[in-house]
Short mmCIF file of C-alpha atoms in Angstrom, two decimals:
data_model
loop_
_atom_site.label_atom_id
_atom_site.label_comp_id
_atom_site.label_asym_id
_atom_site.label_seq_id
_atom_site.Cartn_x
_atom_site.Cartn_y
_atom_site.Cartn_z
CA MET A 4 3.52 -16.49 5.62
CA PRO A 5 4.67 -20.09 5.94
CA THR A 6 1.99 -20.80 8.57
CA GLY A 7 -1.28 -22.35 8.12
CA LYS A 8 -4.09 -24.29 9.55
CA VAL A 9 -4.05 -28.01 9.17
CA GLN A 10 -7.61 -29.44 9.07
CA ASP A 11 -8.43 -31.87 11.99
CA PRO A 12 -10.07 -34.62 10.59
CA SER A 13 -12.14 -35.18 13.77
CA LEU A 14 -13.78 -32.09 12.38
CA THR A 15 -14.77 -33.25 9.40
CA GLU A 16 -17.64 -36.56 8.28
CA ALA A 17 -18.22 -39.05 5.86
CA ALA A 18 -17.99 -37.65 2.10
CA HIS A 19 -20.71 -36.09 1.15
CA PRO A 20 -22.18 -36.33 -2.55
CA ASP A 21 -22.73 -32.81 -4.51
CA GLN A 22 -25.81 -32.11 -6.02
CA VAL A 23 -25.21 -28.28 -7.52
CA VAL A 24 -22.24 -29.34 -9.52
CA GLN A 25 -21.96 -27.78 -12.56
CA ASP A 26 -19.88 -30.18 -15.06
CA ARG A 27 -20.16 -28.46 -18.27
CA ASP A 28 -18.76 -24.83 -19.27
CA GLY A 29 -21.19 -21.99 -19.81
CA ASN A 30 -22.85 -21.47 -22.94
CA ARG A 31 -22.07 -18.52 -23.32
CA GLY A 32 -19.02 -17.19 -25.37
CA PRO A 33 -15.32 -16.28 -23.34
CA ILE A 34 -14.93 -13.31 -21.62
CA ARG A 35 -13.14 -10.84 -23.75
CA LEU A 36 -9.61 -9.59 -21.11
CA ASP A 37 -8.92 -5.85 -21.56
CA VAL A 38 -6.07 -5.07 -20.03
CA SER A 39 -3.75 -8.08 -18.91
CA PHE A 40 -0.12 -7.56 -17.71
CA ASP A 41 2.64 -9.36 -14.86
CA GLY A 42 2.47 -8.07 -11.55
CA ILE A 43 4.65 -8.34 -8.29
CA ARG A 44 7.27 -11.28 -9.16
CA GLU A 45 9.55 -13.88 -7.55
CA ALA A 46 10.39 -12.47 -4.44
CA GLY A 47 12.01 -15.76 -3.07
CA GLY A 48 9.38 -17.19 -0.91
CA VAL A 49 5.79 -19.19 -0.95
CA PRO A 50 3.12 -18.51 -0.88
CA PRO A 51 2.84 -15.06 -2.00
CA ASP A 52 -0.67 -14.21 -0.80
CA PRO A 53 -1.30 -12.25 -4.12
CA ASN A 54 -4.15 -9.63 -4.22
CA ALA A 55 -4.75 -5.90 -5.32
CA SER A 56 -7.76 -3.27 -5.28
CA VAL A 57 -8.60 -0.48 -7.69
CA GLY A 58 -8.85 3.27 -7.03
CA SER A 59 -10.52 6.02 -8.98
CA ARG A 60 -7.23 5.99 -11.28
CA GLN A 61 -4.85 3.23 -9.77
CA ILE A 62 -4.38 -0.24 -8.84
CA VAL A 63 -2.31 -1.50 -5.85
CA GLU A 64 -0.93 -4.75 -5.80
CA ILE A 65 0.60 -6.46 -2.50
CA THR A 66 2.02 -9.93 -1.67
CA ASN A 67 3.75 -11.27 1.10
CA TYR A 68 6.66 -9.28 -0.09
CA ASP A 69 6.00 -6.32 -1.80
CA LEU A 70 3.49 -3.64 -2.94
CA ALA A 71 3.25 -1.79 -6.01
CA VAL A 72 1.17 0.75 -7.61
CA TYR A 73 0.06 0.73 -11.46
CA SER A 74 -1.72 2.74 -13.85
CA LYS A 75 -5.04 1.19 -15.57
CA THR A 76 -2.99 0.60 -18.58
CA GLY A 77 -0.43 -1.59 -16.68
CA ALA A 78 1.94 1.45 -16.09
CA THR A 79 4.21 1.13 -13.01
CA GLU A 80 4.05 4.32 -10.81
CA LEU A 81 5.46 3.01 -7.51
CA GLY A 82 7.53 0.07 -6.93
CA PRO A 83 8.04 -3.18 -6.32
CA LEU A 84 8.76 -1.95 -2.39
CA THR A 85 8.64 -3.64 0.82
CA THR A 86 5.25 -2.70 2.56
CA GLN A 87 7.43 -1.62 5.75
CA THR A 88 8.30 1.33 3.52
CA LEU A 89 4.93 2.69 4.22
CA PHE A 90 6.03 2.78 8.20
CA ARG A 91 9.43 4.32 7.46
CA GLY A 92 9.75 6.26 10.50
CA PHE A 93 6.73 4.91 12.43
CA GLY A 94 8.88 3.01 14.45
CA GLY A 95 8.34 -0.64 16.60
CA PRO A 96 7.66 -3.55 15.15
CA CYS A 97 5.78 -2.76 11.57
CA GLU A 98 9.02 -0.53 10.84
CA THR A 99 11.93 -2.89 12.21
CA ALA A 100 9.98 -6.98 11.97
CA GLN A 101 12.36 -8.86 9.76
CA ASN A 102 10.72 -10.30 6.58
CA VAL A 103 10.25 -13.61 8.01
CA ASP A 104 7.81 -11.63 10.62
CA ILE A 105 5.63 -9.78 8.32
CA GLY A 106 3.43 -10.90 5.84
CA ASP A 107 -0.81 -11.89 4.95
CA PRO A 108 -1.28 -8.15 3.69
CA VAL A 109 -4.46 -7.14 2.04
CA VAL A 110 -4.67 -3.73 0.19
CA ARG A 111 -8.74 -2.41 0.03
CA TRP A 112 -10.19 0.57 -1.76
CA ASP A 113 -12.83 2.19 0.57
CA SER A 114 -15.39 3.05 -2.27
CA LEU A 115 -17.10 5.58 0.05
CA ALA A 116 -14.07 7.80 1.43
CA HIS A 117 -11.80 7.30 -1.78
CA ARG A 118 -8.89 6.53 0.27
CA TRP A 119 -6.59 3.58 0.56
CA ILE A 120 -6.24 0.86 3.48
CA ILE A 121 -3.16 -1.18 3.58
CA ASN A 122 -2.18 -3.64 6.34
CA GLN A 123 0.15 -6.46 7.58
CA PHE A 124 1.06 -8.28 10.51
CA ALA A 125 4.16 -8.35 12.44
CA LEU A 126 4.67 -11.27 14.75
CA ASP A 127 7.12 -13.35 16.03
CA GLN A 128 6.40 -17.05 17.12
CA ALA A 129 7.11 -16.30 20.61
CA GLY A 130 3.77 -14.37 20.95
CA THR A 131 5.63 -11.34 22.32
CA THR A 132 5.15 -9.11 18.91
CA ASN A 133 1.37 -9.54 18.04
CA ARG A 134 0.80 -6.43 15.86
CA LEU A 135 -1.64 -5.50 12.56
CA CYS A 136 0.44 -2.30 10.84
CA VAL A 137 -2.70 -0.68 9.21
CA ALA A 138 -1.80 2.22 6.58
CA VAL A 139 -4.76 4.59 5.21
CA SER A 140 -4.17 6.85 2.56
CA THR A 141 -4.55 10.74 2.99
CA THR A 142 -6.13 10.96 -0.74
CA GLU A 143 -7.73 8.94 -3.06
CA ASP A 144 -3.66 8.78 -4.29
CA ALA A 145 -1.84 5.58 -3.81
CA THR A 146 1.53 6.97 -4.22
CA GLY A 147 1.06 9.67 -1.53
CA GLU A 148 1.08 9.91 2.07
CA TYR A 149 -0.74 7.56 4.77
CA TYR A 150 -1.98 7.88 8.20
CA ARG A 151 -0.56 5.01 9.75
CA TYR A 152 -1.38 2.43 12.94
CA GLU A 153 -0.53 -0.03 14.96
CA PHE A 154 -2.79 -2.71 16.66
CA GLY A 155 -2.22 -5.17 19.31
CA TYR A 156 -3.38 -8.83 20.19
CA ARG A 157 -3.41 -11.23 22.75
CA HIS A 158 -2.78 -13.98 20.29
CA PHE A 159 -0.05 -15.24 17.58
CA ILE A 160 -2.27 -14.21 14.88
CA ASP A 161 -2.64 -15.52 11.31
CA HIS A 162 -4.66 -15.42 7.98
CA PRO A 163 -6.10 -11.61 9.10
CA LYS A 164 -8.66 -10.13 6.11
CA VAL A 165 -10.10 -6.46 6.32
CA ALA A 166 -13.34 -5.45 4.93
CA VAL A 167 -14.38 -2.01 4.59
CA TRP A 168 -18.03 -1.00 6.08
CA PRO A 169 -19.19 2.49 6.81
CA ASP A 170 -18.94 2.39 10.65
CA ALA A 171 -15.71 0.79 10.81
CA TYR A 172 -12.99 -1.20 9.32
CA TYR A 173 -13.53 -4.82 10.17
CA ALA A 174 -10.96 -7.75 10.77
CA THR A 175 -10.89 -11.07 10.84
CA LEU A 176 -7.77 -12.77 12.23
CA THR A 177 -6.74 -16.49 14.21
CA GLY A 178 -4.59 -17.47 16.99
CA ALA A 179 -2.72 -20.14 14.93
CA GLY A 180 -5.95 -21.66 14.22
CA THR A 181 -7.20 -22.19 17.70
CA VAL A 182 -8.65 -18.86 18.64
CA PHE A 183 -10.46 -16.49 16.07
CA GLU A 184 -10.85 -12.74 16.94
CA ALA A 185 -13.24 -10.73 15.09
CA CYS A 186 -11.95 -6.64 15.21
CA ALA A 187 -13.65 -3.08 14.63
CA TRP A 188 -11.34 -0.32 13.87
CA ASP A 189 -12.50 3.17 14.21
CA ARG A 190 -12.79 4.18 10.48
CA HIS A 191 -13.78 7.39 10.94
CA ARG A 192 -11.10 8.49 13.26
CA MET A 193 -8.87 6.91 10.53
CA LEU A 194 -9.68 8.50 8.02
CA GLN A 195 -8.94 11.81 10.02
CA GLY A 196 -5.36 10.47 11.23
CA ALA A 197 -6.29 10.88 14.59
CA ASP A 198 -5.78 8.05 17.78
CA ALA A 199 -8.31 5.01 17.03
CA ASP A 200 -8.77 2.43 18.95
CA GLN A 201 -10.46 -1.45 17.98
CA GLN A 202 -12.78 -3.18 19.52
CA CYS A 203 -12.60 -7.37 19.61
CA TYR A 204 -14.29 -10.17 20.33
CA ASP A 205 -13.16 -13.90 20.52
CA VAL A 206 -15.38 -15.81 17.82
CA PRO A 207 -15.76 -19.87 18.60
CA VAL A 208 -15.47 -21.08 15.19
CA PRO A 209 -13.47 -24.23 13.96
CA SER A 210 -12.99 -22.56 10.37
CA PHE A 211 -11.60 -18.87 9.34
CA PRO A 212 -14.42 -15.85 9.29
CA LEU A 213 -14.44 -13.33 6.53
CA SER A 214 -16.27 -10.09 7.28
CA SER A 215 -18.45 -8.62 4.32
CA ASP A 216 -16.67 -6.16 2.48
CA LEU A 217 -18.56 -3.37 0.24
CA ASP A 218 -18.60 -2.92 -2.82
CA GLY A 219 -19.83 0.13 -4.98
CA PRO A 220 -20.82 3.72 -3.89
CA THR A 221 -24.40 2.73 -2.01
CA PRO A 222 -23.55 1.88 1.76
CA PRO A 223 -25.85 -0.58 3.63
CA PRO A 224 -28.86 0.86 5.40
CA GLN A 225 -28.25 2.34 8.38
CA GLY A 226 -26.96 0.55 11.29
CA GLU A 227 -26.65 -2.61 9.36
CA PRO A 228 -23.89 -5.19 11.24
CA ASN A 229 -21.54 -6.23 9.44
CA LEU A 230 -21.84 -10.26 8.74
CA LEU A 231 -19.05 -12.57 9.54
CA VAL A 232 -19.35 -15.89 7.40
CA ALA A 233 -17.32 -19.49 8.04
CA LEU A 234 -17.91 -22.78 6.79
CA ASN A 235 -19.05 -25.21 8.71
CA PRO A 236 -17.19 -28.55 9.73
CA ALA A 237 -20.83 -30.36 9.14
CA ASP A 238 -20.25 -29.76 5.49
CA ASP A 239 -23.82 -28.70 5.20
CA SER A 240 -24.15 -25.52 6.42
CA LEU A 241 -22.43 -21.95 6.68
CA GLN A 242 -21.84 -20.42 10.03
CA TYR A 243 -22.77 -16.73 10.50
CA TRP A 244 -22.59 -13.67 13.14
CA ARG A 245 -23.57 -9.96 13.01
CA PHE A 246 -21.39 -7.69 14.19
CA HIS A 247 -22.32 -4.48 15.14
CA VAL A 248 -20.19 -1.62 16.73
CA ASP A 249 -20.87 1.13 19.32
CA TRP A 250 -17.80 3.71 19.28
CA ALA A 251 -19.78 6.05 21.94
CA ASP A 252 -20.81 2.83 23.94
CA GLN A 253 -18.78 -0.13 23.86
CA THR A 254 -21.27 -1.96 26.42
CA ARG A 255 -23.70 -1.43 23.22
CA THR A 256 -21.55 -3.26 21.39
CA ALA A 257 -22.77 -6.60 20.38
CA VAL A 258 -21.48 -9.98 18.13
CA THR A 259 -24.21 -12.46 17.53
CA GLY A 260 -24.20 -16.06 16.52
CA PRO A 261 -23.87 -18.53 15.67
CA GLY A 262 -26.30 -18.88 12.92
CA GLU A 263 -26.35 -21.66 10.94
CA LEU A 264 -27.14 -21.47 7.35
CA PRO A 265 -28.04 -24.31 5.30
CA VAL A 266 -26.09 -25.49 2.05
CA ALA A 267 -26.20 -27.97 -0.71
CA PRO A 268 -23.70 -30.42 1.19
CA TYR A 269 -20.56 -31.02 0.31
CA THR A 270 -16.85 -32.77 0.68
CA PRO A 271 -14.21 -30.26 1.45
CA ALA A 272 -11.21 -30.49 -1.38
CA CYS A 273 -8.63 -33.51 -0.78
CA GLN A 274 -10.16 -34.32 2.29
CA SER A 275 -8.73 -37.88 2.17
CA THR A 276 -5.13 -36.25 2.14
CA ASP A 277 -2.88 -34.83 4.45
CA PRO A 278 -3.06 -31.94 4.73
CA THR A 279 -5.57 -30.89 2.02
CA ARG A 280 -2.68 -30.88 -0.48
CA CYS A 281 -3.96 -33.07 -3.73
CA VAL A 282 -3.82 -30.54 -6.86
CA PRO A 283 -1.92 -32.18 -9.41
CA GLN A 284 0.69 -30.29 -11.31
CA ALA A 285 2.56 -31.15 -14.66
CA GLY A 286 5.98 -32.55 -14.81
CA THR A 287 6.02 -33.28 -11.07
CA THR A 288 5.01 -35.36 -8.18
CA GLN A 289 4.54 -32.28 -5.78
CA LYS A 290 0.75 -31.47 -4.97
CA LEU A 291 -0.30 -28.27 -3.96
CA ASP A 292 -2.86 -27.12 -1.31
CA SER A 293 -6.25 -26.31 -1.73
CA LEU A 294 -7.14 -24.59 1.70
CA SER A 295 -10.76 -26.30 1.82
CA TYR A 296 -10.77 -25.85 5.16
CA SER A 297 -11.24 -21.91 4.70
CA ALA A 298 -13.80 -19.84 2.63
CA MET A 299 -12.04 -17.60 0.57
CA TYR A 300 -11.32 -13.95 0.27
CA ARG A 301 -13.63 -12.08 -0.14
CA LEU A 302 -16.91 -11.95 0.90
CA ALA A 303 -18.11 -9.19 -1.36
CA TYR A 304 -21.13 -7.66 -0.03
CA ARG A 305 -23.31 -5.19 -2.49
CA ASN A 306 -26.10 -3.22 -1.71
CA PHE A 307 -28.52 -2.84 -4.80
CA GLY A 308 -31.23 -0.95 -3.19
CA ASP A 309 -33.96 -3.63 -3.34
CA HIS A 310 -31.67 -6.04 -1.95
CA GLN A 311 -28.54 -6.69 -0.33
CA SER A 312 -25.92 -9.64 -1.65
CA LEU A 313 -22.61 -11.03 -1.06
CA VAL A 314 -20.85 -14.02 -3.17
CA VAL A 315 -18.20 -16.03 -1.25
CA ASN A 316 -16.72 -19.49 -2.31
CA HIS A 317 -14.37 -22.35 -1.24
CA ALA A 318 -12.82 -25.53 -2.50
CA VAL A 319 -14.69 -29.08 -2.71
CA ASP A 320 -14.25 -32.25 -3.88
CA ALA A 321 -15.47 -32.59 -7.56
CA PRO A 322 -16.93 -35.78 -9.68
CA GLY A 323 -14.10 -37.85 -11.12
CA GLY A 324 -11.73 -36.89 -8.01
CA SER A 325 -10.85 -33.27 -9.26
CA VAL A 326 -11.29 -30.21 -7.18
CA GLY A 327 -14.14 -27.14 -7.96
CA VAL A 328 -15.39 -24.09 -6.68
CA ARG A 329 -18.47 -23.98 -4.65
CA TRP A 330 -19.80 -20.41 -4.99
CA TYR A 331 -22.51 -18.76 -2.93
CA GLU A 332 -24.88 -15.85 -3.59
CA LEU A 333 -26.50 -14.91 -0.02
CA ARG A 334 -29.19 -12.39 0.22
CA LEU A 335 -29.97 -10.89 3.39
CA ASP A 336 -33.66 -11.06 4.74
CA HIS A 337 -33.94 -8.96 8.13
CA ASP A 338 -30.08 -9.21 8.54
CA ARG A 339 -30.17 -12.91 7.99
CA PRO A 340 -28.66 -14.38 5.01
CA VAL A 341 -30.50 -16.94 2.86
CA VAL A 342 -28.89 -19.08 0.01
CA HIS A 343 -29.91 -17.14 -3.28
CA GLN A 344 -28.25 -19.54 -5.32
CA GLN A 345 -25.17 -22.43 -5.52
CA SER A 346 -23.14 -24.34 -7.29
CA THR A 347 -20.05 -26.24 -7.84
CA TYR A 348 -17.94 -25.01 -10.90
CA ALA A 349 -16.24 -27.90 -12.12
CA PRO A 350 -16.24 -29.05 -15.39
CA GLY A 351 -14.52 -31.63 -16.69
CA SER A 352 -11.29 -32.75 -14.76
CA THR A 353 -9.46 -29.89 -13.98
CA TYR A 354 -8.95 -29.14 -10.55
CA ARG A 355 -9.67 -25.29 -9.67
CA TRP A 356 -9.51 -23.70 -6.37
CA MET A 357 -8.04 -20.50 -4.93
CA GLY A 358 -11.48 -18.38 -6.09
CA SER A 359 -12.41 -15.17 -5.53
CA ALA A 360 -15.66 -13.65 -6.47
CA ALA A 361 -17.48 -9.72 -6.63
CA GLN A 362 -20.13 -8.32 -8.76
CA ASP A 363 -21.01 -5.40 -10.69
CA LYS A 364 -23.45 -2.83 -10.28
CA GLU A 365 -25.82 -4.62 -12.65
CA GLY A 366 -25.35 -8.31 -10.60
CA ASP A 367 -23.63 -9.83 -12.68
CA ILE A 368 -20.89 -12.01 -10.92
CA ALA A 369 -17.44 -13.15 -11.87
CA LEU A 370 -15.36 -15.99 -10.46
CA GLY A 371 -11.84 -16.28 -11.00
CA TYR A 372 -9.46 -19.17 -9.67
CA SER A 373 -6.67 -21.35 -10.15
CA THR A 374 -6.60 -24.52 -12.84
CA SER A 375 -3.90 -27.17 -12.69
CA SER A 376 -3.60 -31.00 -13.50
CA SER A 377 -1.53 -34.13 -14.16
CA GLN A 378 -0.83 -32.61 -18.05
CA ASP A 379 -1.06 -28.87 -17.42
CA HIS A 380 0.89 -26.44 -15.19
CA PRO A 381 -0.82 -24.06 -12.54
CA SER A 382 -2.84 -21.41 -14.49
CA ILE A 383 -5.12 -18.46 -14.10
CA SER A 384 -8.95 -18.36 -15.47
CA VAL A 385 -11.95 -16.75 -15.08
CA THR A 386 -15.89 -17.76 -15.66
CA GLY A 387 -19.27 -15.36 -14.82
CA ARG A 388 -23.05 -15.45 -15.24
CA LEU A 389 -24.94 -12.46 -16.07
CA ALA A 390 -27.79 -11.07 -13.38
CA ARG A 391 -30.79 -12.59 -16.16
CA ASP A 392 -28.95 -15.73 -16.61
CA PRO A 393 -30.89 -18.75 -14.74
CA ARG A 394 -29.65 -19.57 -11.21
CA ASN A 395 -27.11 -21.61 -10.36
CA VAL A 396 -24.76 -21.72 -13.07
CA MET A 397 -21.88 -20.34 -14.70
CA THR A 398 -22.83 -19.28 -18.25
CA PHE A 399 -19.62 -17.82 -19.38
CA ARG A 400 -17.20 -19.92 -20.99
CA GLU A 401 -13.88 -20.59 -18.85
CA THR A 402 -11.50 -18.16 -20.28
CA THR A 403 -7.83 -18.45 -19.34
CA VAL A 404 -6.08 -15.44 -18.26
CA TRP A 405 -2.74 -16.60 -18.38
CA THR A 406 -1.08 -19.88 -18.84
CA GLY A 407 1.81 -21.43 -16.38
CA THR A 408 4.51 -22.01 -18.25
CA GLY A 409 6.32 -24.33 -15.12
CA SER A 410 5.22 -25.80 -12.02
CA GLN A 411 5.86 -25.48 -8.01
CA THR A 412 8.23 -28.05 -6.97
CA GLY A 413 9.49 -28.04 -3.06
CA SER A 414 6.37 -26.61 -1.62
CA ASN A 415 2.65 -27.32 -1.24
CA ARG A 416 1.59 -23.74 -0.69
CA TRP A 417 -0.11 -21.81 -3.17
CA GLY A 418 -2.30 -18.68 -2.80
CA ASP A 419 -3.04 -18.32 0.09
CA TYR A 420 -5.63 -16.38 -1.85
CA THR A 421 -6.45 -14.17 -4.76
CA SER A 422 -8.53 -11.09 -5.59
CA MET A 423 -11.37 -10.16 -7.29
CA ALA A 424 -12.22 -6.23 -7.06
CA ILE A 425 -14.73 -4.15 -9.36
CA ASP A 426 -13.75 -0.45 -10.81
CA PRO A 427 -14.83 2.35 -8.97
CA VAL A 428 -15.03 4.55 -11.82
CA ASP A 429 -17.25 2.43 -13.72
CA ASP A 430 -18.60 0.01 -11.24
CA CYS A 431 -18.39 -2.94 -13.70
CA THR A 432 -14.98 -3.79 -14.48
CA PHE A 433 -13.94 -6.39 -12.68
CA TRP A 434 -9.95 -6.27 -11.83
CA TYR A 435 -8.78 -10.27 -11.02
CA THR A 436 -5.11 -11.31 -9.23
CA ASN A 437 -3.55 -14.21 -8.88
CA GLN A 438 -0.06 -16.48 -9.61
CA TYR A 439 1.39 -18.62 -11.89
CA GLN A 440 4.61 -20.01 -12.20
CA PRO A 441 6.85 -19.13 -15.19
CA ALA A 442 9.25 -21.97 -15.06
CA ASP A 443 9.73 -24.82 -12.47
CA GLY A 444 11.04 -24.04 -9.12
CA THR A 445 9.74 -22.99 -5.63
CA GLY A 446 9.52 -19.13 -4.91
CA ASN A 447 10.17 -17.57 -8.38
CA TRP A 448 5.95 -17.23 -9.12
CA ASN A 449 5.00 -14.19 -10.58
CA THR A 450 1.79 -12.33 -10.27
CA ARG A 451 -1.08 -11.45 -13.33
CA ILE A 452 -3.39 -8.78 -13.26
CA ALA A 453 -6.13 -8.41 -15.76
CA SER A 454 -9.39 -6.38 -16.33
CA PHE A 455 -12.60 -7.53 -17.73
CA ARG A 456 -16.44 -6.90 -18.15
CA LEU A 457 -19.25 -8.85 -18.74
CA SER A 458 -21.66 -8.09 -21.64
CA ASP A 459 -24.87 -6.44 -20.07
CA CYS A 460 -22.68 -4.24 -17.84
CA CYS A 461 -23.38 -0.40 -18.76
CA ASP A 462 -20.51 0.77 -21.51
CA HIS A 463 -20.54 4.87 -20.30
CA HIS A 464 -16.98 4.72 -19.20
CA ARG A 465 -14.01 3.37 -20.65
CA HIS A 466 -9.99 3.07 -19.17
CA GLY A 467 -7.89 5.03 -20.97
#
């Protein structure tokens, strides 16, 4: 959707020196890509909001305009088609809203239920239609049938993000950057196709919060609240909330916080420009938006048994005037997050932003992002680290997934998000989805989907 939050300069302080910068590439070799193919392309508008998730045998990709289903070799099984196709015959704005009124979609694989959950908003600027349209697959086949839901809101909603948790599907959304809501949807009833309620609470936070999003087959401990994390405008901490929902007795539902989690001080990317647009591209004066006001999708959670871990990232200023990706691994200590490791990945003068991170079952971390500079067109890259490596460093050499051959002209909007997903079959293979430009222009983007594994993740399964 062509709206976004402009950072309020009054919320920022003087620039902070970044003491955790990784200014050199890793000493391991490059990451070997497995499958790599073009996904949805050139719908005519910006930004595309590309993201994808991976199921037992399929990949579902979704953008602001279309969705598509692929095999794990890259063969198209369905689409691309408009997301509203899922709501054909459902009625209301989920079926009838025009393209300008729909968007900000997310697709997730529910690894506990082996189902797909797909959502997008349907709204208007007048605030008379504020809906999230949600589809939950009836089986593990993304091309099959879906249970469909429509949830309403008091505010004009933007940037909704949906996360999988055992007791609910959790959604965070903003009312045009001024009011933030944290909502829980009754996951158990939605998986059955029954009428389902939501419980929503205002969250007084000046930045976009994310809900912890389950990866892997192991659920969190029984009764573990869903953790919400957002950037703190003080630029030296994260804020967090714990969301516990009770479907039998709503008076027992609670959103507690904010708590403050100190991190290494940083300066939000492009803070000195208005509004955070500073990423250069080859062959044009058009700069791109860093979206540094927000923690970037996803807040990926994993239960390793002996510890619970989450990874998240955001864009920050890097030495030499470029932009880097600040990433964190957080661990839970009695339900409260602590920083296990953190670093700003920023080798050389390349600008890196629009990141997404996840962990495999070994605890290896993969980080994907966009890259660009005044000499280079926007491209797609990944790096990573093994669980046994020294903390606070990405040890794999930066690997180019796809080199863009054009720059985006006429608009600063890039993203607004990308996605790193983990394959549930082997719990080792990462799938990263991002965008690039095949030629100069606006709205003529392509998306790219690529898979890889990090070297010490077990080799028991291979994709056919």
